[in-house]
PDB file of N, CA and C in Angstrom:
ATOM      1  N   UNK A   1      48.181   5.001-104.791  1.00 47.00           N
ATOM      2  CA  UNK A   1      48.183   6.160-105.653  1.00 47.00           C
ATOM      3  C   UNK A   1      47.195   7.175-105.113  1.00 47.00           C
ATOM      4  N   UNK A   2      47.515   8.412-105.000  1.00 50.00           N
ATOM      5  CA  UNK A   2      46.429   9.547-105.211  1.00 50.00           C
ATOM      6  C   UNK A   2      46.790   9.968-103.879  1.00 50.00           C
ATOM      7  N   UNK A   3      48.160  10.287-103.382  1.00 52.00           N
ATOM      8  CA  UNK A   3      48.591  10.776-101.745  1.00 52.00           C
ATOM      9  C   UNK A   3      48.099  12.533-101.996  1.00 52.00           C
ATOM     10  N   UNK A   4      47.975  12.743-101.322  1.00 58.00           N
ATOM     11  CA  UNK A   4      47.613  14.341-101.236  1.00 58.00           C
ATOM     12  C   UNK A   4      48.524  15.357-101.959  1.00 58.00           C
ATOM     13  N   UNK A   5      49.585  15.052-102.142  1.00 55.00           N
ATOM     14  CA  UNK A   5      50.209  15.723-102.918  1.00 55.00           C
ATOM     15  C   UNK A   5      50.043  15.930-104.210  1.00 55.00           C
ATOM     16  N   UNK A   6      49.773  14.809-105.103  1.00 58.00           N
ATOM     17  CA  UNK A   6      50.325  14.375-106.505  1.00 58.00           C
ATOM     18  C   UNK A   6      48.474  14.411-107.085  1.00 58.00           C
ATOM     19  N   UNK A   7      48.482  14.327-108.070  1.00 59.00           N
ATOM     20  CA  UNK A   7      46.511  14.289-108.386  1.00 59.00           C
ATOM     21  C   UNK A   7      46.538  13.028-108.772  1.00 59.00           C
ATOM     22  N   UNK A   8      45.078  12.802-108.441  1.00 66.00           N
ATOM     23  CA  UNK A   8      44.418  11.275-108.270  1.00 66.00           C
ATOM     24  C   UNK A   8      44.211  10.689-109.428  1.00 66.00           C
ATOM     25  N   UNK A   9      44.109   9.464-109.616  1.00 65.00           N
ATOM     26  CA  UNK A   9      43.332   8.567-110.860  1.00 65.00           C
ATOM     27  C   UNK A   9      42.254   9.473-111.308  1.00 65.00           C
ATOM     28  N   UNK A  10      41.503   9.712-110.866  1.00 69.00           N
ATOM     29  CA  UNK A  10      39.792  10.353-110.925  1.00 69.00           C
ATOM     30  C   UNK A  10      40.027  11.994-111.593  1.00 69.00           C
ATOM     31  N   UNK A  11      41.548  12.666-111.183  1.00 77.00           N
ATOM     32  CA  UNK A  11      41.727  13.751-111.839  1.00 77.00           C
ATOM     33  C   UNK A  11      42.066  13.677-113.107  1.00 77.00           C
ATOM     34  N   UNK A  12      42.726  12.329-113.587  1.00 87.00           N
ATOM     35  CA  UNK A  12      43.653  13.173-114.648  1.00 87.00           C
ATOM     36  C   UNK A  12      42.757  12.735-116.020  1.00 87.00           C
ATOM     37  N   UNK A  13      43.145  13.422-116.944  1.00 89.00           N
ATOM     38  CA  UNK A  13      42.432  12.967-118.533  1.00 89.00           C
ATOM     39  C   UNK A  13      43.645  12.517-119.320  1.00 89.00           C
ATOM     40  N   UNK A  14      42.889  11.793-120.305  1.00 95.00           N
ATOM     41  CA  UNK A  14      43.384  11.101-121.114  1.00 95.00           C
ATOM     42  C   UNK A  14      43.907  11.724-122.503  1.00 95.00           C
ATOM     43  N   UNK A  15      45.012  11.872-122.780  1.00 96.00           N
ATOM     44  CA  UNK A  15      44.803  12.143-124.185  1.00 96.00           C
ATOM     45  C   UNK A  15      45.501  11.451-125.109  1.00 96.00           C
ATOM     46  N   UNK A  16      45.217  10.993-126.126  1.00 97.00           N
ATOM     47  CA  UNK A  16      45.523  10.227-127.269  1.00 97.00           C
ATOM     48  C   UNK A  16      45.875  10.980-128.159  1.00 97.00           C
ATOM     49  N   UNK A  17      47.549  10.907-128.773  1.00 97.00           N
ATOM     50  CA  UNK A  17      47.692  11.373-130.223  1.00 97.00           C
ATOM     51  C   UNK A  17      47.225  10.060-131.277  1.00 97.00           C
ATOM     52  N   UNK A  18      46.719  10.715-132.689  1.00 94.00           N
ATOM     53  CA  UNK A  18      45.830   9.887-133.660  1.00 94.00           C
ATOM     54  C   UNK A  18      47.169  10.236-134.236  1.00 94.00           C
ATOM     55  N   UNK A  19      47.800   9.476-135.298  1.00 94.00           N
ATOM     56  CA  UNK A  19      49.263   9.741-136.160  1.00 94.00           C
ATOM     57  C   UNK A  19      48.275  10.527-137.376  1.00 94.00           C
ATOM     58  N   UNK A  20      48.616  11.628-137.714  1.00 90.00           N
ATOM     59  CA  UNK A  20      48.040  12.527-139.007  1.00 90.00           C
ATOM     60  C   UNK A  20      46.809  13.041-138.842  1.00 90.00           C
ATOM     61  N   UNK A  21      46.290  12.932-137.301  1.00 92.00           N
ATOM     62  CA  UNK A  21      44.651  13.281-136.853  1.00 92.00           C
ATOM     63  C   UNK A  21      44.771  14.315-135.984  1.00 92.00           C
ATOM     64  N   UNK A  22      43.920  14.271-134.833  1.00 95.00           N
ATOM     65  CA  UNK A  22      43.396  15.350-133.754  1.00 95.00           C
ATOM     66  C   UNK A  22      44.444  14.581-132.806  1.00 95.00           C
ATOM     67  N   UNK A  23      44.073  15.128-131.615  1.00 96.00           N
ATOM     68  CA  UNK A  23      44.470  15.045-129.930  1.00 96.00           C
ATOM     69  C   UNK A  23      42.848  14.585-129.725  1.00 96.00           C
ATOM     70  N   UNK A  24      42.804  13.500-128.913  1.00 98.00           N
ATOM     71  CA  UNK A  24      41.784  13.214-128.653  1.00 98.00           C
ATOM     72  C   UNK A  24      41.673  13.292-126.931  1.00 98.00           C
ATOM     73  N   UNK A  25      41.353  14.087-126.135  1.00 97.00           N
ATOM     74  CA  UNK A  25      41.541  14.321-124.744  1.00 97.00           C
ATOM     75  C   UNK A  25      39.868  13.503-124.161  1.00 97.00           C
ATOM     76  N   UNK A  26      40.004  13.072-123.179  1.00 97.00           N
ATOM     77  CA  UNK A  26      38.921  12.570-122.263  1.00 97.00           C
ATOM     78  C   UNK A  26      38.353  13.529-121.418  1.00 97.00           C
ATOM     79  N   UNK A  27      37.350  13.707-121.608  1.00 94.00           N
ATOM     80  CA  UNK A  27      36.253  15.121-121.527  1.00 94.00           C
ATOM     81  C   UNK A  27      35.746  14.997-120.420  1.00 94.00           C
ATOM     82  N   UNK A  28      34.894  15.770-119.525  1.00 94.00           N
ATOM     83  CA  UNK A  28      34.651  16.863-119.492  1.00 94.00           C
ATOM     84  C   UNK A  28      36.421  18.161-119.655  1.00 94.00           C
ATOM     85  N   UNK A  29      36.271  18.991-120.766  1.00 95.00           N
ATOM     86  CA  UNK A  29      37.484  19.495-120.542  1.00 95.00           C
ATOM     87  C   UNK A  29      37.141  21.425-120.338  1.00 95.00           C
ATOM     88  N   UNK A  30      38.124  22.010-120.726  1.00 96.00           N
ATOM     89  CA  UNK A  30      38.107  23.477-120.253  1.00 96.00           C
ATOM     90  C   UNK A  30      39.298  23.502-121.180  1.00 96.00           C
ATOM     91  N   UNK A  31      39.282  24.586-122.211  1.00 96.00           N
ATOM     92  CA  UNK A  31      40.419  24.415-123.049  1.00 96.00           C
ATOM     93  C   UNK A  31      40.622  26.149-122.753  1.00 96.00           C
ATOM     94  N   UNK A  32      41.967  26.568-122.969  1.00 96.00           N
ATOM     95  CA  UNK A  32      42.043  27.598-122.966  1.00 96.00           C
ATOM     96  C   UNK A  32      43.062  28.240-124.031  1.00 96.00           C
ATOM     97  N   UNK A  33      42.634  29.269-125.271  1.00 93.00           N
ATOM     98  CA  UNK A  33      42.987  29.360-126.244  1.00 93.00           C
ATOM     99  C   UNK A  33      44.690  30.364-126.050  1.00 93.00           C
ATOM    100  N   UNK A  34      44.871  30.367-127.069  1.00 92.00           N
ATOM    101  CA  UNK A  34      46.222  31.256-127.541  1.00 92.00           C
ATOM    102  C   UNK A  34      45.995  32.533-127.117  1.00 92.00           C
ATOM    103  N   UNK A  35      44.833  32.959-127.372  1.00 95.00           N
ATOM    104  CA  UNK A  35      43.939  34.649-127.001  1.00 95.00           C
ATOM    105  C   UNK A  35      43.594  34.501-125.694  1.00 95.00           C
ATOM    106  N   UNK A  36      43.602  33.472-124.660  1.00 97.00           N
ATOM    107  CA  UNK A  36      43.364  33.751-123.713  1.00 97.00           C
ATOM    108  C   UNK A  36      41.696  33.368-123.449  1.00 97.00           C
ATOM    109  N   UNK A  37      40.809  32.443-124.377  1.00 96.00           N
ATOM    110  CA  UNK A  37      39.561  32.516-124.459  1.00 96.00           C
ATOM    111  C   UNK A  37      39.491  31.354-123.494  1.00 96.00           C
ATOM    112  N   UNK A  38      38.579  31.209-122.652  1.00 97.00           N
ATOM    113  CA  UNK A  38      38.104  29.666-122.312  1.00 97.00           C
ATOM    114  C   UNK A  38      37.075  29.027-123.203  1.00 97.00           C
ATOM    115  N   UNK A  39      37.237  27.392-123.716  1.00 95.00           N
ATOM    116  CA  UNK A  39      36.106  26.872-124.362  1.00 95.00           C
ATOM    117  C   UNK A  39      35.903  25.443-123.522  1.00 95.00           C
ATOM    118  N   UNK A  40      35.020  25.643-122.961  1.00 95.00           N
ATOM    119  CA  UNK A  40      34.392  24.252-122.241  1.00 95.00           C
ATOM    120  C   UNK A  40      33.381  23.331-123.223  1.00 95.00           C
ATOM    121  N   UNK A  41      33.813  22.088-122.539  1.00 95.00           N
ATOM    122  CA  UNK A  41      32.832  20.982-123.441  1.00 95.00           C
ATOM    123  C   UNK A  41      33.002  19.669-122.654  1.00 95.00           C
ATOM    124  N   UNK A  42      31.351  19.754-122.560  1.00 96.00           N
ATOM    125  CA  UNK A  42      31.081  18.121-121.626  1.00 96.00           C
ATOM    126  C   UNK A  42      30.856  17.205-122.357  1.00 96.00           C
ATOM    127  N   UNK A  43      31.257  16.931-123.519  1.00 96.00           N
ATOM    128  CA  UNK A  43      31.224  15.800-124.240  1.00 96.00           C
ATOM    129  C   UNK A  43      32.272  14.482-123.703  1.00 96.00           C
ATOM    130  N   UNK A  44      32.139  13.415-124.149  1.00 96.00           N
ATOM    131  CA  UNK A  44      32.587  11.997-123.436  1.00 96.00           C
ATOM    132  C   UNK A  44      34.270  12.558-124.183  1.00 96.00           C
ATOM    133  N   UNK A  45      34.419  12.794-124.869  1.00 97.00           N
ATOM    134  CA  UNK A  45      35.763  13.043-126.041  1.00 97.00           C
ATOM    135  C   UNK A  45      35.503  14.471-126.858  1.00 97.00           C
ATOM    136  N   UNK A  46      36.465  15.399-126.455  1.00 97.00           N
ATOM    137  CA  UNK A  46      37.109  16.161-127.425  1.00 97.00           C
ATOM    138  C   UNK A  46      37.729  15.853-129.031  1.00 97.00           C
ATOM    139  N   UNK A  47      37.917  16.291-129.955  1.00 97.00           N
ATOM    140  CA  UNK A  47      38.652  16.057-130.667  1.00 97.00           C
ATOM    141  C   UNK A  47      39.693  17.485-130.800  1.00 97.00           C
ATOM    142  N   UNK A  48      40.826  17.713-130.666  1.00 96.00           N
ATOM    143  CA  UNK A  48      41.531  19.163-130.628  1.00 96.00           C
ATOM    144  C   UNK A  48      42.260  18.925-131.950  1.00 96.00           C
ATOM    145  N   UNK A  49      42.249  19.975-133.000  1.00 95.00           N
ATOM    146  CA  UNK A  49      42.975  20.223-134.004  1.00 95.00           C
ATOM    147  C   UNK A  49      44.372  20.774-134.081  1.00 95.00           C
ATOM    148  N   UNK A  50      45.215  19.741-134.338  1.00 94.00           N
ATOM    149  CA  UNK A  50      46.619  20.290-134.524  1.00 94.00           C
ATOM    150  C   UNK A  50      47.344  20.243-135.706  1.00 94.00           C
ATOM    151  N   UNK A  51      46.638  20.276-136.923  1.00 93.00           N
ATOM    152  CA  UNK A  51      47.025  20.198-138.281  1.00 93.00           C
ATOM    153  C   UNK A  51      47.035  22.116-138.681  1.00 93.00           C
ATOM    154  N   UNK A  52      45.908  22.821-137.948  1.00 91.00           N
ATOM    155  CA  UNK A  52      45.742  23.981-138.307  1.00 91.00           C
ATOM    156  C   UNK A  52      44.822  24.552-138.994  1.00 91.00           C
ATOM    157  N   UNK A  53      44.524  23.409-139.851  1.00 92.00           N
ATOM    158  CA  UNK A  53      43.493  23.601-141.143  1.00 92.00           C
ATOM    159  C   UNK A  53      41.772  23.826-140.332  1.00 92.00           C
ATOM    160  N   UNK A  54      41.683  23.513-139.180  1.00 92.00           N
ATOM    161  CA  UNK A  54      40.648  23.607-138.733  1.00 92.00           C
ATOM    162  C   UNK A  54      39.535  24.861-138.844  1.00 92.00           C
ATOM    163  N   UNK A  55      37.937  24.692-139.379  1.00 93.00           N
ATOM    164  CA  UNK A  55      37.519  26.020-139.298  1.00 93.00           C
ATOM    165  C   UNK A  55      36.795  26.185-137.863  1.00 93.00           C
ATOM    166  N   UNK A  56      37.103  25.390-137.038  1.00 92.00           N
ATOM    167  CA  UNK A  56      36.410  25.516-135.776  1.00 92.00           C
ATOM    168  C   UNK A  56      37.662  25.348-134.497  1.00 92.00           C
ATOM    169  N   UNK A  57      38.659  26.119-134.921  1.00 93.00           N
ATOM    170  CA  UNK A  57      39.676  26.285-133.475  1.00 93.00           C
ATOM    171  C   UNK A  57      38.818  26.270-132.251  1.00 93.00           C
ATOM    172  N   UNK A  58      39.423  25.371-131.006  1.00 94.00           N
ATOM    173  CA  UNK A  58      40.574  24.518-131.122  1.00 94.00           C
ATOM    174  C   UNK A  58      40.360  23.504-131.294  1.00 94.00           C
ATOM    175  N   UNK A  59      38.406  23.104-132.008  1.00 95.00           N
ATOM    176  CA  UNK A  59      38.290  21.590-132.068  1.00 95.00           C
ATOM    177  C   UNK A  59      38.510  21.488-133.867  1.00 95.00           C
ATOM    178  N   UNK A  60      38.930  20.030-133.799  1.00 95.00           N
ATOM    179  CA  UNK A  60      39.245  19.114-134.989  1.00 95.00           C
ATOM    180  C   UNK A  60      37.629  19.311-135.783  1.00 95.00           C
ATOM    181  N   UNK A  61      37.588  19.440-137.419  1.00 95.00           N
ATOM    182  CA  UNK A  61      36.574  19.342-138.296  1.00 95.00           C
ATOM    183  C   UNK A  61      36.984  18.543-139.294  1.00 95.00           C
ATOM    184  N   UNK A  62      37.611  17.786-139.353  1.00 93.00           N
ATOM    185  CA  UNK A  62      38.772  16.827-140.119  1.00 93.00           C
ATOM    186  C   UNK A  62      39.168  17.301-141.509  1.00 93.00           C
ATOM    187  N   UNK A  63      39.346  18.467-140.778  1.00 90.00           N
ATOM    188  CA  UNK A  63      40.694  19.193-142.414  1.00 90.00           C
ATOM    189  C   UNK A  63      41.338  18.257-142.338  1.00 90.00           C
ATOM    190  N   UNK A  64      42.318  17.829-141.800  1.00 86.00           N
ATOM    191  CA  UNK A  64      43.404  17.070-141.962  1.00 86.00           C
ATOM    192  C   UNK A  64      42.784  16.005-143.039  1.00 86.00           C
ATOM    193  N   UNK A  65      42.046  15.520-143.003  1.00 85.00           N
ATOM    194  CA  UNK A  65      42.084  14.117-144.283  1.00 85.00           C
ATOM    195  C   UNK A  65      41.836  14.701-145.681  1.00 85.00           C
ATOM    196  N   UNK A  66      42.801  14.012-146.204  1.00 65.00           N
ATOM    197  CA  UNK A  66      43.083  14.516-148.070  1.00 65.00           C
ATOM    198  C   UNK A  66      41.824  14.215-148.698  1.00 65.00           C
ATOM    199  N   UNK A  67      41.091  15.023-149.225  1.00 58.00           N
ATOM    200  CA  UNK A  67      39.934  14.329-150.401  1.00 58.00           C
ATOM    201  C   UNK A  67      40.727  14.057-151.470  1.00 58.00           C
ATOM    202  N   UNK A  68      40.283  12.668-151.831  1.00 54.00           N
ATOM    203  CA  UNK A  68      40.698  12.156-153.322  1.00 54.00           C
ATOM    204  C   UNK A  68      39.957  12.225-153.683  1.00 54.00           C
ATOM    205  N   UNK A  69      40.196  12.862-155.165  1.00 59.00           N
ATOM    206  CA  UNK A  69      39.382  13.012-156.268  1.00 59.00           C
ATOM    207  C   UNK A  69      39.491  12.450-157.369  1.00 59.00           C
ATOM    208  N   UNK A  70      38.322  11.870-157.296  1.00 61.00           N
ATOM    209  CA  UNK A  70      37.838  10.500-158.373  1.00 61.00           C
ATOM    210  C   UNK A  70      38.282  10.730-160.115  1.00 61.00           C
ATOM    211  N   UNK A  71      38.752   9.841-161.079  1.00 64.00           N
ATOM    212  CA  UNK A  71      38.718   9.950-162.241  1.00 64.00           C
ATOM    213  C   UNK A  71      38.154  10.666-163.249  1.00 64.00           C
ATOM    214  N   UNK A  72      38.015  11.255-163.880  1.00 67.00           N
ATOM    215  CA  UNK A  72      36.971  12.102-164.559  1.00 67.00           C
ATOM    216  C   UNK A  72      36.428  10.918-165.384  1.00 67.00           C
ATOM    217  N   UNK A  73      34.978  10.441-165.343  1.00 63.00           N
ATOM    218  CA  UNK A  73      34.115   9.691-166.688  1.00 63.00           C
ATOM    219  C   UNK A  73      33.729  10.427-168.066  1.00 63.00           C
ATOM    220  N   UNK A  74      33.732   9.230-168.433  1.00 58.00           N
ATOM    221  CA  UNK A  74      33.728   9.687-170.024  1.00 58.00           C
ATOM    222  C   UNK A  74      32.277  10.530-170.143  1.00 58.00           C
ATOM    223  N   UNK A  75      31.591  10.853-171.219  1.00 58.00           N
ATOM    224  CA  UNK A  75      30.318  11.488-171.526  1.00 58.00           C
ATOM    225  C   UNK A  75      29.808  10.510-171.683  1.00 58.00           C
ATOM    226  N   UNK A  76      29.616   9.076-171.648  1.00 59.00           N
ATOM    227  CA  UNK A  76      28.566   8.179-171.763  1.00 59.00           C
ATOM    228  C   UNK A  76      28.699   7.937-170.337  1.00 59.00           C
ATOM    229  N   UNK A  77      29.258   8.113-169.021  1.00 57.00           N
ATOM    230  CA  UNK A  77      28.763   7.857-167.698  1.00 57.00           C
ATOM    231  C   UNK A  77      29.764   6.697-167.473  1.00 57.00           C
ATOM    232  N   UNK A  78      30.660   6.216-168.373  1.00 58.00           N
ATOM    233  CA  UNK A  78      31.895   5.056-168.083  1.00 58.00           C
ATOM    234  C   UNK A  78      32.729   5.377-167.874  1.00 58.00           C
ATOM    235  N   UNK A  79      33.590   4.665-167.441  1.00 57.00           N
ATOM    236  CA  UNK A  79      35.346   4.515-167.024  1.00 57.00           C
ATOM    237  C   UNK A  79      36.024   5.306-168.371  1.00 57.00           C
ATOM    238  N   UNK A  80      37.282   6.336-168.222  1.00 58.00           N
ATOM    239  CA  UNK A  80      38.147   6.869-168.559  1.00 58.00           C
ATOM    240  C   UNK A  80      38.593   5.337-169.627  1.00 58.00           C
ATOM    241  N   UNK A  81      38.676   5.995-170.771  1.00 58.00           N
ATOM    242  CA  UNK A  81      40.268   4.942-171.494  1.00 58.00           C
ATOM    243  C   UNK A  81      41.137   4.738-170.919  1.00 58.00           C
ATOM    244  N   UNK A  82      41.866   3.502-170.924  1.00 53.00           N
ATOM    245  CA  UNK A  82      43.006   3.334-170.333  1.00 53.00           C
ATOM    246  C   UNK A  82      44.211   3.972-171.540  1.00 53.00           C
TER     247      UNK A  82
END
């Protein structure tokens, strides 16, 4: 593997789809936006947001996971009536 033509083991990165998560790419990367921006990051792992909800395009801030919201307690600090 790695003939002069084709790119080597050592070039290529990794990326992992998470099912309902980020793109998780193997870093050092160079991302280059929709606008044309470059964003570099030498971290071991990226996380890239493809849900949308993100407030930090193009990395993942985990909009994507649903907050559940807990039962409302009674005024003495206990469990709801059933």
């Amino acid at each position: 593997m790695g003939s002069e033509d084709g790119p080597r083991d050592r070039d290529r990165r990794r990326v992992t789809v998470v099912p309902g998560g980020p793109l998780l790419v193997e870093g050092p990367v160079e991302i280059v936006t929709g606008d044309g921006r470059a964003v570099v990051s030498d971290r071991f792992v990226v996380a890239l947001c493809v849900c949308q909800r993100t407030r930090r395009p193009p990395f993942c801030d985990t909009s994507h996971r649903r907050r559940v919201r807990q039962a409302p307690q009674d005024k003495a600090g206990g469990s709801p009536p059933d």
